[in-house]
GROMACS .gro file of C-alpha atoms in nm:
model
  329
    1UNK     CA    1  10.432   3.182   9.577
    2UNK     CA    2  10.226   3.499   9.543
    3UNK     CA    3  10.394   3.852   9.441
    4UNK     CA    4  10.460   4.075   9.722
    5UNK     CA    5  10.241   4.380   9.734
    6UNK     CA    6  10.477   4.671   9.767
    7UNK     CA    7  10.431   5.103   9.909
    8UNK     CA    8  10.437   5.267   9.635
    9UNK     CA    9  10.592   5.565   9.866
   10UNK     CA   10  10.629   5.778   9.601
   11UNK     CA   11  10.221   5.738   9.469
   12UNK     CA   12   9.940   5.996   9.568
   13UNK     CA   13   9.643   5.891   9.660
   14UNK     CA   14   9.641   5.502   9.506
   15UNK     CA   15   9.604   5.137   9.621
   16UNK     CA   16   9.962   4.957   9.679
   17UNK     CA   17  10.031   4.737   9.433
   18UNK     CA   18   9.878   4.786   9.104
   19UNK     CA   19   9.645   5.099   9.018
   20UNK     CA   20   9.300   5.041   8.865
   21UNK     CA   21   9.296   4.898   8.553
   22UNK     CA   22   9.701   4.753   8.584
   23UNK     CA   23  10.032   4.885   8.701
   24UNK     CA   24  10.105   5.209   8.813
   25UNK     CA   25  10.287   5.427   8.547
   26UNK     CA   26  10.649   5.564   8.648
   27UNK     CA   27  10.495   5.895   8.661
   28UNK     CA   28  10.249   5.773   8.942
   29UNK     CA   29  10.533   5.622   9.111
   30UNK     CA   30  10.704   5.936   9.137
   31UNK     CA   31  10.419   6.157   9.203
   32UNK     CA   32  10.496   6.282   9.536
   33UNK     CA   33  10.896   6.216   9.498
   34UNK     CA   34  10.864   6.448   9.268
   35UNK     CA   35  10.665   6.753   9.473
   36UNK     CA   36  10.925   6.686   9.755
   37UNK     CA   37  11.199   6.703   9.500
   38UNK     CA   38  11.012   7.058   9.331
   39UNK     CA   39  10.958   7.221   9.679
   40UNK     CA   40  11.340   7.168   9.814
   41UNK     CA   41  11.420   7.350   9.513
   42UNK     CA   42  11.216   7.630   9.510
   43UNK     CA   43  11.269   7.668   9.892
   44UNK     CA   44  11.670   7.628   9.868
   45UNK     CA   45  11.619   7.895   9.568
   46UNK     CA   46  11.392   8.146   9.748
   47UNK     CA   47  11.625   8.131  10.080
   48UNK     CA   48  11.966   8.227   9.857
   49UNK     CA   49  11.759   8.450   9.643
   50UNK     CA   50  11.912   8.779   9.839
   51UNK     CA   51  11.891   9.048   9.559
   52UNK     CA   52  11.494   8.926   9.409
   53UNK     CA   53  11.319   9.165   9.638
   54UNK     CA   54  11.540   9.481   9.584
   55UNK     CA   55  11.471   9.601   9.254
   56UNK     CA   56  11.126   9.586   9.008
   57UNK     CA   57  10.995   9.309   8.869
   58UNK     CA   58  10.768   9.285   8.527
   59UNK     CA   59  10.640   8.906   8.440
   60UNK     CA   60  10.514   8.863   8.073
   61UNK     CA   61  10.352   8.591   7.887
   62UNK     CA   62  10.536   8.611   7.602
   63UNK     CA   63  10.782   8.832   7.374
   64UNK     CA   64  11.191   8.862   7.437
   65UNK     CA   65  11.139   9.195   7.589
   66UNK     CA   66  10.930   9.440   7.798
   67UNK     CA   67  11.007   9.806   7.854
   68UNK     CA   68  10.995   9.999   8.180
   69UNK     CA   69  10.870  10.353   8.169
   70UNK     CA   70  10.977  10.614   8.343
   71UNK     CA   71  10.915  11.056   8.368
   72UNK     CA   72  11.075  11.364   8.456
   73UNK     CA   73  10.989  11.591   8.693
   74UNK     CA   74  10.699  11.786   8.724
   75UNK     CA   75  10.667  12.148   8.920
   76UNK     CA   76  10.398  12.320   9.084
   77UNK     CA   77  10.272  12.738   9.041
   78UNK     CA   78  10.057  12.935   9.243
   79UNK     CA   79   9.712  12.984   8.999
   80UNK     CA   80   9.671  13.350   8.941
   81UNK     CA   81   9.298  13.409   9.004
   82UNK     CA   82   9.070  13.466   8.632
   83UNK     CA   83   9.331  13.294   8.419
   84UNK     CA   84   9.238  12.937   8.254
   85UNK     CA   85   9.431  12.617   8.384
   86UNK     CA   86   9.590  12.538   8.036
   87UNK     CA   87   9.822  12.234   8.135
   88UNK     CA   88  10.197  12.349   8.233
   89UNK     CA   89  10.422  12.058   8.288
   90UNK     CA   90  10.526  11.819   8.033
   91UNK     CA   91  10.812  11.607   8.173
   92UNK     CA   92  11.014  11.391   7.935
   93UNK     CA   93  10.903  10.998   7.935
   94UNK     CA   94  11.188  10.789   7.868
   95UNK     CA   95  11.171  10.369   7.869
   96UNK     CA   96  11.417  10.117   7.937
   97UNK     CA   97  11.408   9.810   7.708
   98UNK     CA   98  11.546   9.497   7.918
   99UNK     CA   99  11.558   9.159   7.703
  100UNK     CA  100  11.513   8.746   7.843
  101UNK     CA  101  11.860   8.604   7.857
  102UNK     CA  102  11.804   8.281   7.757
  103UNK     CA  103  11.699   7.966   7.969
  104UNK     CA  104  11.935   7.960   8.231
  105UNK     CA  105  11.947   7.600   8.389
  106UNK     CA  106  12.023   7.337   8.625
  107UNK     CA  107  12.056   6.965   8.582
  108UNK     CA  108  12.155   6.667   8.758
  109UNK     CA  109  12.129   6.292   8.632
  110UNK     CA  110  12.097   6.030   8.923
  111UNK     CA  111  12.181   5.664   8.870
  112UNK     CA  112  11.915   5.412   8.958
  113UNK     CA  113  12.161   5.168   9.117
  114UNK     CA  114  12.395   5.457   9.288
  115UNK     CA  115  12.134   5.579   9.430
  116UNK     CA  116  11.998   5.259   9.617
  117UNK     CA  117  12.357   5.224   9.705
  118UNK     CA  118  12.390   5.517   9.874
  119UNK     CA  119  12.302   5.539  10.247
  120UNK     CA  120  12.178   5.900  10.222
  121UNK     CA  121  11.938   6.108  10.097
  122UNK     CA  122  12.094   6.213   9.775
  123UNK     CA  123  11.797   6.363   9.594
  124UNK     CA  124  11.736   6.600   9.869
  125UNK     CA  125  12.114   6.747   9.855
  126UNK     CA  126  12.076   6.770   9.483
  127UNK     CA  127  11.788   6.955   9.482
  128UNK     CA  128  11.949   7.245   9.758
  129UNK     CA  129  12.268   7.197   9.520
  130UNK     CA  130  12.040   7.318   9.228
  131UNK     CA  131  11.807   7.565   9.362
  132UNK     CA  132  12.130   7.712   9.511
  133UNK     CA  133  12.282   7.741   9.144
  134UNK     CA  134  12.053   7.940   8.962
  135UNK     CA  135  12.025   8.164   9.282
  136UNK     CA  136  12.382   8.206   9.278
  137UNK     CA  137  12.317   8.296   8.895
  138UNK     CA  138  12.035   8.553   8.951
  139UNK     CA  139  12.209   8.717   9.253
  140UNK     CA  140  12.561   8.754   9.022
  141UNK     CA  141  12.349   8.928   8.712
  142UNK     CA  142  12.149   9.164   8.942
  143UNK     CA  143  12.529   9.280   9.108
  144UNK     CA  144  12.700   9.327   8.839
  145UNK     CA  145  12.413   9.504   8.681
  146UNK     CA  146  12.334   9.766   8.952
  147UNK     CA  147  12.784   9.804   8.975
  148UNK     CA  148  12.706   9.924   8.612
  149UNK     CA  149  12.396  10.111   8.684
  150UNK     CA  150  12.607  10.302   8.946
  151UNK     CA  151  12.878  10.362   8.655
  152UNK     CA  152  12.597  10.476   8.386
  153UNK     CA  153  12.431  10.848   8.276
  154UNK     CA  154  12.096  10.933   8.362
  155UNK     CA  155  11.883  10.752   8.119
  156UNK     CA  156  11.603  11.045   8.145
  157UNK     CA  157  11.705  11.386   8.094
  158UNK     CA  158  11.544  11.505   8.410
  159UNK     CA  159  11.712  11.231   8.626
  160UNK     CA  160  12.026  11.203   8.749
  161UNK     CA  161  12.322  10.940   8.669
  162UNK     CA  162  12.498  10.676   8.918
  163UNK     CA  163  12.749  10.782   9.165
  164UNK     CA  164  13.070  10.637   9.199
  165UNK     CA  165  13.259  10.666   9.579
  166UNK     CA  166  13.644  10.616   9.569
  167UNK     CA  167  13.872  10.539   9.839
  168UNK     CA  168  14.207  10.328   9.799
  169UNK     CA  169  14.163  10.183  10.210
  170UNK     CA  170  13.788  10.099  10.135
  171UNK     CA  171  13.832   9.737  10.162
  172UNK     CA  172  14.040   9.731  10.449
  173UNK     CA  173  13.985  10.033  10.674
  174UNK     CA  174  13.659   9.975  10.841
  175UNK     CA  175  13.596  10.355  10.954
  176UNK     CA  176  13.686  10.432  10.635
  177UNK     CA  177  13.411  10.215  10.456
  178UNK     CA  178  13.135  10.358  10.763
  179UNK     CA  179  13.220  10.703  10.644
  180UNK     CA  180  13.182  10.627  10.276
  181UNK     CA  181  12.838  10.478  10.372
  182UNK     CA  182  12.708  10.780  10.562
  183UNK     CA  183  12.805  11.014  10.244
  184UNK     CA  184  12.609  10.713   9.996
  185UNK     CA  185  12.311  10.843  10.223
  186UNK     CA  186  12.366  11.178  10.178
  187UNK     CA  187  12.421  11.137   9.839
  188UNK     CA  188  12.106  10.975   9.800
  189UNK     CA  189  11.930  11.231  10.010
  190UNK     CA  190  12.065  11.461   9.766
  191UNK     CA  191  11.934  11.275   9.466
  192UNK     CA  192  11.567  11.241   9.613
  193UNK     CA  193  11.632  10.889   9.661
  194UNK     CA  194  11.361  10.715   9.818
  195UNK     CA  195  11.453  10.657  10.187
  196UNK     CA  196  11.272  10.346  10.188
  197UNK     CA  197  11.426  10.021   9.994
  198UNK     CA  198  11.801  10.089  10.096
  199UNK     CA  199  12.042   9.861  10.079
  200UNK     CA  200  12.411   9.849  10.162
  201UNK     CA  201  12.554   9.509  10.045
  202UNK     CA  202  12.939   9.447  10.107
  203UNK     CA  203  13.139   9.098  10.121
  204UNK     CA  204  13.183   8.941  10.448
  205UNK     CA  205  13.522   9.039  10.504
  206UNK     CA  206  13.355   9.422  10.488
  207UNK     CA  207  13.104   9.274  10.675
  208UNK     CA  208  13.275   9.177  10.941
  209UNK     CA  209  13.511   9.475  10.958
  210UNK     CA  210  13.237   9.714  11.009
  211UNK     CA  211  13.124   9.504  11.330
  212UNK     CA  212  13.510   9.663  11.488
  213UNK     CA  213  13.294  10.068  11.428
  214UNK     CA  214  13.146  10.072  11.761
  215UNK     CA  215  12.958  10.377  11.703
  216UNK     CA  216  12.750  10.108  11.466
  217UNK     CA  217  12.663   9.895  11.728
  218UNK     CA  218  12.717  10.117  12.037
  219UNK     CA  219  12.335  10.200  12.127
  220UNK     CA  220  12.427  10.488  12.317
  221UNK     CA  221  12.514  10.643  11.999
  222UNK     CA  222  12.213  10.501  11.821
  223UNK     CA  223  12.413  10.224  11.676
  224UNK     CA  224  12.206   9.910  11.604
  225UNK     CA  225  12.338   9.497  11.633
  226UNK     CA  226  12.520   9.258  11.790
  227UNK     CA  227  12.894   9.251  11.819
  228UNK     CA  228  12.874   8.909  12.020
  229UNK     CA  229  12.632   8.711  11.752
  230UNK     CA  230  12.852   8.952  11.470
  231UNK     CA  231  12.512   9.098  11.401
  232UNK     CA  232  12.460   9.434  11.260
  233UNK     CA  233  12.135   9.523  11.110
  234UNK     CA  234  12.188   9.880  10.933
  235UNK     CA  235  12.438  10.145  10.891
  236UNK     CA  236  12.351  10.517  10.758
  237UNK     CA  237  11.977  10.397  10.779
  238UNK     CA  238  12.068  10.130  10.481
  239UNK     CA  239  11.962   9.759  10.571
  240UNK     CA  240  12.318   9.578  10.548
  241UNK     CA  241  12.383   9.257  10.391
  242UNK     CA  242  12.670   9.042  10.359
  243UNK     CA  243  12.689   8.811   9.987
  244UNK     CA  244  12.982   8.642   9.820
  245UNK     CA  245  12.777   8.751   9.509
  246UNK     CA  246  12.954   9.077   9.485
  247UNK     CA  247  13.168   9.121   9.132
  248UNK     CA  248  13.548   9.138   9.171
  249UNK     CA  249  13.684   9.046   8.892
  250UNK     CA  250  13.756   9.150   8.552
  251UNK     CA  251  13.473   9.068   8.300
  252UNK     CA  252  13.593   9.097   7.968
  253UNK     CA  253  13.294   8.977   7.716
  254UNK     CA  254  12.950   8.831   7.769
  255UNK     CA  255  12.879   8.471   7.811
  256UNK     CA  256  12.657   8.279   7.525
  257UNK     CA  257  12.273   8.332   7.637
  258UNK     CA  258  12.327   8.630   7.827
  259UNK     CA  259  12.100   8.924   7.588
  260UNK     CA  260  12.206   9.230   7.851
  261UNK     CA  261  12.504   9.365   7.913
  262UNK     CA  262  12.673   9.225   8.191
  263UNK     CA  263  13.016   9.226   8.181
  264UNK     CA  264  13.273   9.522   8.308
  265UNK     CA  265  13.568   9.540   8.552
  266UNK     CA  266  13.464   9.516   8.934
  267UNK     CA  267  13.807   9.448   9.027
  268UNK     CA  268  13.753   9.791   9.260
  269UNK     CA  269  13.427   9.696   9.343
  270UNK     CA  270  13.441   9.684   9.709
  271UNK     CA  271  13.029   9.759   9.800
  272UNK     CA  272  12.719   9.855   9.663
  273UNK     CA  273  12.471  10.074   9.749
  274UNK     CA  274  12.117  10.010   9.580
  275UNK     CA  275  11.717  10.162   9.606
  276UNK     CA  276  11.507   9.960   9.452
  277UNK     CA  277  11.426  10.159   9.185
  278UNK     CA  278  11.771  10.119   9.052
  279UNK     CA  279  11.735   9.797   8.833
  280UNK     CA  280  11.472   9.588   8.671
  281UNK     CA  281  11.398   9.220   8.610
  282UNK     CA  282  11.171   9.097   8.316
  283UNK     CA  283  11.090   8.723   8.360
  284UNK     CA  284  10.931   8.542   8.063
  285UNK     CA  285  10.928   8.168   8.290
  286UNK     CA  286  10.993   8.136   8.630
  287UNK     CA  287  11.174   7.883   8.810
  288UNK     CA  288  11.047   7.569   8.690
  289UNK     CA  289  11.161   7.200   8.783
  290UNK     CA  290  11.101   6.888   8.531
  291UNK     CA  291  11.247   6.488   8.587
  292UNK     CA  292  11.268   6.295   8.293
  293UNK     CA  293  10.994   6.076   8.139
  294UNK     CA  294  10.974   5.656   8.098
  295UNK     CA  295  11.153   5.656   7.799
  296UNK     CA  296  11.503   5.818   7.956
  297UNK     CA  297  11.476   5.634   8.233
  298UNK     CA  298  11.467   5.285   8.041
  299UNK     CA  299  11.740   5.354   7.810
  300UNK     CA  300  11.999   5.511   8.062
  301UNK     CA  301  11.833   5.369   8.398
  302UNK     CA  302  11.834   5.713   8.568
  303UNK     CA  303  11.670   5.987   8.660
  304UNK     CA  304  11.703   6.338   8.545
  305UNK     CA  305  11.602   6.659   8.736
  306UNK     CA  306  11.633   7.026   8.578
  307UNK     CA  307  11.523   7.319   8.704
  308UNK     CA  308  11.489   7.632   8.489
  309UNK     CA  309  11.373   7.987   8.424
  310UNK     CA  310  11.394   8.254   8.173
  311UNK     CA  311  11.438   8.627   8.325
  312UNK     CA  312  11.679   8.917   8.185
  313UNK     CA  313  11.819   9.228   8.417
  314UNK     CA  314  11.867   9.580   8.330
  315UNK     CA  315  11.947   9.893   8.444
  316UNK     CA  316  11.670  10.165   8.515
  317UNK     CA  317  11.736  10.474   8.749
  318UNK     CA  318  12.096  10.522   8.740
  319UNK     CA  319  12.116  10.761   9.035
  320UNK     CA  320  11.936  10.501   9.281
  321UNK     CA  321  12.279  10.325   9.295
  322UNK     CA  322  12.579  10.380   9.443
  323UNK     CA  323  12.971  10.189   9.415
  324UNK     CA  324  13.192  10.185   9.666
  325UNK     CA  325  13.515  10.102   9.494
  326UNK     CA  326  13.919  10.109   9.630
  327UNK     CA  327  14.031  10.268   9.281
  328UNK     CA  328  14.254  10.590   9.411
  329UNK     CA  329  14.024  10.875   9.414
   0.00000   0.00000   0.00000
């Protein structure tokens, strides 16, 4: 009796059966399994991804470090007519060095035979499950970072250091947290804070108390949102956002790979106010997503996926961040 000839579902572009010149390789096999697998990850990644976007970004090639530059102020004079334009600012220039934590990753082996016995699509739920991890990762480093960025000095001596808002009813008095958000933007207003690139980032439970201001909402009062869908867009002319990524606990030491300092007690921490230019990102390797070759697969008869990147956080205009803590003031 003849052999079958079988889909290869998982091939690009190649006959069924056998490819030119013998049998497909595993790697063939998997081809396109493995692009499906590559783009749930990245998408699952880039959708939980909340804090990527609000701060600077510098991609190198190579080294365990870059530095971020930064200068003072500068001031203008009225030109007295005859005299020679001689140069009369010179504003300190101060850098931040931010180092690549190590590779921070996510892996999942998958049995050959569990996985025919399964009546679902397990593969697919693994790879949300792990683009969902190391966004859960990078979200947690850039919060606790810009909490401490808040706490810090000015790191150039023409700049101005974090700001720290206390209030012991913070996290449970919603007027009380909508007042402390309109004096963040006028503490930012006072700071020359950018207007554009604010972001007021609270817990759901914040979240959702806020929606009970009705000033917020009320549009009669310029209020913006939805208290039906439990939508509200802004407050204090901040884009609001609701994470679970938020530190509030006590941090005692770093964890093994971690080359910045993030570690501190958040146990206050109740929200965070952030500009952009607050914190930095350096990423050596992006998110990257490998399965395992022939010779894993034989001797364990599974597959394994990881996905991976290399990127460090840091702190680099103190006064572009703002905590919102419950400590008594």
């Amino acid at each position: 009796m003849p052999n079958a000839i079988l889909t290869n579902l998982g091939a690009n572009n190649l006959p069924t059966g056998t490819g030119t010149g013998g049998a497909l390789t595993d790697e063939q096999l998997n081809e396109l399994f493995m692009k499906k697998f590559s783009g749930e990850v990245f998408a699952a990644y880039t959708k939980k991804c909340l804090f990527k976007d609000f701060q600077r970004t510098r991609i190198i090639t190579s080294g365990k470090s870059a530095t971020f530059a930064y200068t003072g102020n500068m001031s203008a004079r009225y030109h007295k007519r005859g005299t020679p334009i001689l140069g009369s600012n010179n504003p300190p220039i101060s850098e931040q060095t931010i180092n690549v934590d190590d590779l921070l990753i996510s892996d999942v082996a998958i049995d050959n035979l569990d996985e025919l016995k399964l009546h679902f699509d397990v593969r697919k739920e693994y790879s949300k499950k792990i683009g969902e991890s190391l966004a859960l990762g990078f979200d947690q480093h850039c919060a606790r970072i810009a909490v401490l960025a808040a706490r810090s000095n000015a790191l150039n001596k023409d700049h101005q250091g974090g700001t720290v808002l206390k209030n012991a009813t913070a996290a449970t008095n919603a007027q009380t947290l909508a007042d402390m958000a309109y004096l963040a933007a006028q503490t930012f207003d006072e700071k020359d804070v950018p207007e554009d690139d604010r972001h007021f980032i609270v817990a759901p439970a914040q979240y959702y108390m806020l929606l009970t201001v009705k000033d917020l909402i009320n549009r009669d009062y310029g209020g913006s949102g939805s208290y039906q869908k439990a939508n509200l867009g802004e407050v204090a002319s901040m884009a609001l956002h609701k994470t679970n990524r938020l530190p509030n606990t006590n941090i005692t030491a770093a964890v093994e790979g971690e080359k910045n300092t993030y570690f501190g007690d958040f146990t206050n921490t109740v929200a965070l106010c952030l500009n952009r230019e607050a914190i930095g990102s350096v990423q050596l390797r992006g998110l990257k997503v490998q399965k395992s070759g022939a010779e894993f697969e034989t001797m364990y008869q599974a597959n394994m996926m990881v996905a991976s990147y290399s990127i460090g956080h840091g702190i680099l205009r103190p006064e572009c961040a703002i905590e919102i803590s419950k400590a008594a003031a």
